[in-house]
XYZ file of C-alpha atoms in Angstrom:
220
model
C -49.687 55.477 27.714
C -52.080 53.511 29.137
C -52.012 50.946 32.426
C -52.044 47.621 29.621
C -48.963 48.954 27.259
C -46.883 49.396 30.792
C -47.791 45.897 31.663
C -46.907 44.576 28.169
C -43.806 46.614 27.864
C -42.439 45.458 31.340
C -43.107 41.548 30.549
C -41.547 42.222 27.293
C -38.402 43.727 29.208
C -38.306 41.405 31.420
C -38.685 38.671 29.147
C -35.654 40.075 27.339
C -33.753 39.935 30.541
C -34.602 36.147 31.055
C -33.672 35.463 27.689
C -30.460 36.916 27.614
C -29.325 35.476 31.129
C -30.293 32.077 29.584
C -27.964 32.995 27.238
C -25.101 33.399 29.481
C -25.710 31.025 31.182
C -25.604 28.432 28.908
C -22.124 30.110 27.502
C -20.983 30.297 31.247
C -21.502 26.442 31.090
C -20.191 25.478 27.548
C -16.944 27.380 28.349
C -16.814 25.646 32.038
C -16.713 22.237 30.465
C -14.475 22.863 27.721
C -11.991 24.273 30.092
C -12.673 21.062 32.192
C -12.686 18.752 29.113
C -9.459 20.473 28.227
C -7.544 20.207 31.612
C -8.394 16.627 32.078
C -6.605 15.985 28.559
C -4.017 17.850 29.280
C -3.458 15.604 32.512
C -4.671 12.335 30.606
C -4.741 12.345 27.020
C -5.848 8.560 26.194
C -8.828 9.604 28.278
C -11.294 10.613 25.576
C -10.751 8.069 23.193
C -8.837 4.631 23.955
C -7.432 2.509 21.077
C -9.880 -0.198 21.846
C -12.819 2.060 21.392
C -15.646 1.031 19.106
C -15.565 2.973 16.028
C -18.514 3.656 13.789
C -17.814 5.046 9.968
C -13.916 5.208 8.464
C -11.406 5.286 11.305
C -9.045 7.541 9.929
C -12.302 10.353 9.240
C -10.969 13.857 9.289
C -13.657 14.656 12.127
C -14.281 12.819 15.178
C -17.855 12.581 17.371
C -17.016 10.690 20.503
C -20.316 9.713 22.396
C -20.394 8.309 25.811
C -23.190 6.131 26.045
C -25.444 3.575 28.366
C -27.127 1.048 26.008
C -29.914 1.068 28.445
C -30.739 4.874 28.032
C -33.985 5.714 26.283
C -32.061 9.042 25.475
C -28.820 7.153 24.002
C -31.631 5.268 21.959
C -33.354 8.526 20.679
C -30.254 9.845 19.409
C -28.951 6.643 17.352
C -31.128 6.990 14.335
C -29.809 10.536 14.323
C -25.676 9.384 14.635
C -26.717 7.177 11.714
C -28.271 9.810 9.673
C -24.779 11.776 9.866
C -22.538 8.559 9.185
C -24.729 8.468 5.711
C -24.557 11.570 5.309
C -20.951 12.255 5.825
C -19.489 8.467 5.016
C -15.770 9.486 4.575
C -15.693 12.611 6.624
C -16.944 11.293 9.705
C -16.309 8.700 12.337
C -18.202 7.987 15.815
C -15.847 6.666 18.791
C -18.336 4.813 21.238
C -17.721 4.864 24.924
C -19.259 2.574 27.237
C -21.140 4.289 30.335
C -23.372 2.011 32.032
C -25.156 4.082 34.893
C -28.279 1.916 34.675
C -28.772 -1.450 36.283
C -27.960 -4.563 33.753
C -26.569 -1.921 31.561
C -22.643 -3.873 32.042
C -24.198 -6.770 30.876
C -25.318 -5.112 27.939
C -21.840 -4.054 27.215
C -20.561 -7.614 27.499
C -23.288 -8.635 25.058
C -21.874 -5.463 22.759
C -18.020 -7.002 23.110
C -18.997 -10.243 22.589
C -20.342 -9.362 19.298
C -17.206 -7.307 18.282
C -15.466 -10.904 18.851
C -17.346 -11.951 16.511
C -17.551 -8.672 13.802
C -21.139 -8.657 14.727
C -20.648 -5.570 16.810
C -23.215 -2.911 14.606
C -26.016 -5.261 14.135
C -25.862 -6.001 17.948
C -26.004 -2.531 18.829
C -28.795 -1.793 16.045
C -31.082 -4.799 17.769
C -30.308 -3.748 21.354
C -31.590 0.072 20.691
C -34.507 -1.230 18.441
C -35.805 -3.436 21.088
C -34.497 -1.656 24.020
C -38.302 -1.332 25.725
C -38.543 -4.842 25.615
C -35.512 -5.714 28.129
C -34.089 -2.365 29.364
C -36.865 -2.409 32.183
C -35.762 0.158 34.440
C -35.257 -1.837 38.341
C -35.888 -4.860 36.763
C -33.819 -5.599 33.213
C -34.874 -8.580 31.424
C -31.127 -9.109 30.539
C -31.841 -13.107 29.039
C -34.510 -11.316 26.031
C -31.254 -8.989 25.581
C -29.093 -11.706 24.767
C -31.731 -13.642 22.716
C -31.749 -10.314 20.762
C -28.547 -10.465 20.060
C -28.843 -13.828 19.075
C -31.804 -13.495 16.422
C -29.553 -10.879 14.629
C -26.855 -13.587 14.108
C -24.513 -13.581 17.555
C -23.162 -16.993 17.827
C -24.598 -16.962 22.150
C -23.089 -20.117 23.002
C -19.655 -18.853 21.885
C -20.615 -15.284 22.806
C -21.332 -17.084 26.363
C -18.504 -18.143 26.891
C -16.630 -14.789 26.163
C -19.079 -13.022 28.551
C -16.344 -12.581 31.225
C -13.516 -12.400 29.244
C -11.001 -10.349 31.087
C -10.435 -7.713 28.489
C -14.340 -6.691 28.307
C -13.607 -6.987 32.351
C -10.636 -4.071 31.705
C -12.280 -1.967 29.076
C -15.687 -1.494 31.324
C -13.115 -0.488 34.520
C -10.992 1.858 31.795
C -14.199 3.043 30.212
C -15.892 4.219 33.531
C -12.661 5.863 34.893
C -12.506 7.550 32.027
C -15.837 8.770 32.390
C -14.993 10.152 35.787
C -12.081 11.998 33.947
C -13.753 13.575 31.552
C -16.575 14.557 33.930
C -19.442 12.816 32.051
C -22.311 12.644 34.218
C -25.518 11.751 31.767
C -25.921 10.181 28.744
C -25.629 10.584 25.618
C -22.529 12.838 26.421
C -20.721 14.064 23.077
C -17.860 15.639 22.529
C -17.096 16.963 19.022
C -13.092 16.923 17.658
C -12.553 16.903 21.699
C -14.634 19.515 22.789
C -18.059 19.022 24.503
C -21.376 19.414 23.542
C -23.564 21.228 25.607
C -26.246 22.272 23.910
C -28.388 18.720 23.879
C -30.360 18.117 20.650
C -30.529 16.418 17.710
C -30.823 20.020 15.799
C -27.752 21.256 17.336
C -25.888 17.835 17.226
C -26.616 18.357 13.160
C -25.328 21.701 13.003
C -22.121 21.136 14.806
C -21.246 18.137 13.116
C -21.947 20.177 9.464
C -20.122 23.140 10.597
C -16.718 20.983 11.692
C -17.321 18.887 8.335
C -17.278 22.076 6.667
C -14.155 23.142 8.695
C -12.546 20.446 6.743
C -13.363 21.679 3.548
C-alpha cells in the first residue's frame, strides 16, 4: 500500500469519526431539550401554548406546530413562506400557535402593531405585510417603527383606531406572559418550534417539512 492510500484511508476514517460524533451530538442535544421542554410542562403546563395565542389554520387541527417568533428576525421571515406552504398543504390537519418573542429592538412594538390588528380580524394580513417588507423597517439598531405601522395600514389596519389600542393593557399582559414563557420553555433564538410539544432541533426548512409530514401521517 502505498504512502497516498494511507493518507486517504486515514482522512476517510477520520472523517467517519467526525461524522458520527456530529451525530451524537446533535441526539445528545435533541434529547437534552426534550427532557427540558418536558420538565418545564410538567411544572407549567399553560406554558407552551396560552389560550390567547394567535392561531394560524383550524384551531381544533389534530397536530399542533407552535413557533416562537420575533417579527423582526430575518430568520422568522425566511421560514414564513415555508409555515404557509404546510397550512396549504395540510388545511384541516394542521394548525400553527404563534408566540411572541421580541429579542430585537422595536420588535414589542411590532407585536402591538400584530394585536392591534387581531382587534380588528386583520391579524394575517398584518403579519403577511410586516414579513414582506420587513427590510424596509426592521433596521437592526435603528427600526423605522412609523413605515411599520404605515405597513400595516396600506394592508387595511384602521391606525387611528389601531393607535389608540397600542397600549392596551392586555397586549401589555400577553408580551410580559409571552416572554416568561419563553424563559420557561428555554427558547433562546428564533424561529424556535416545537412540534405536538416537543422541540425542534434540527433547524431547516427540509427537516421542518419532514416532521410536520411524518406527525400528519401519525394521524392517519
Amino acid at each position: 500500500m502505498n504512502r497516498r492510500a494511507v493518507l486517504l484511508g486515514t482522512s476517510a476514517a477520520a472523517l467517519a469519526v467526525f461524522g458520527g460524533g456530529a451525530w451524537y451530538l446533535r441526539q445528545q442535544q435533541e434529547a437534552e431539550a426534550q427532557a427540558a421542554a418536558a420538565a418545564a410542562m410538567t411544572q407549567n403546563p399553560e406554558a407552551l401554548i396560552r389560550p390567547y395565542s394567535p392561531i394560524l389554520g383550524p384551531a381544533q387541527a389534530p397536530v399542533t406546530l407552535v413557533e416562537f417568533f420575533d417579527p423582526s428576525c430575518e430568520a422568522c421571515r425566511a421560514f414564513h413562506p415555508v409555515i404557509e406552504d404546510l397550512l396549504q398543504q395540510y388545511p384541516t390537519q394542521l394548525r400553527v400557535v404563534l408566540r411572541y418573542t421580541p429579542f430585537h429592538e422595536g420588535s414589542d412594538e411590532a407585536v402591538r402593531i400584530l394585536e392591534a390588528a387581531r382587534r380588528q380580524e386583520k391579524f394575517e394580513p398584518v403579519l403577511d405585510a410586516l414579513f414582506e417588507k420587513q427590510p424596509e423597517w426592521a433596521i437592526h439598531g435603528a427600526p423605522d417603527l412609523d413605515r411599520a405601522w404605515r405597513i400595516a395600514g396600506a394592508v387595511g389596519l384602521d391606525l387611528e383606531k389601531a393607535q389608540s389600542d397600542r397600549l392596551h393593557p392586555d397586549t401589555t399582559a400577553i408580551l410580559n406572559q409571552d416572554m416568561a414563557d419563553m424563559q420557561t420553555m428555554g427558547v433562546r433564538a428564533t424561529p424556535t418550534f416545537f412540534l405536538d410539544g416537543k422541540p425542534l432541533t434540527n433547524l431547516s426548512a427540509e427537516a421542518l417539512r419532514d416532521a410536520v409530514s411524518s406527525a400528519v401521517a401519525g394521524i392517519s
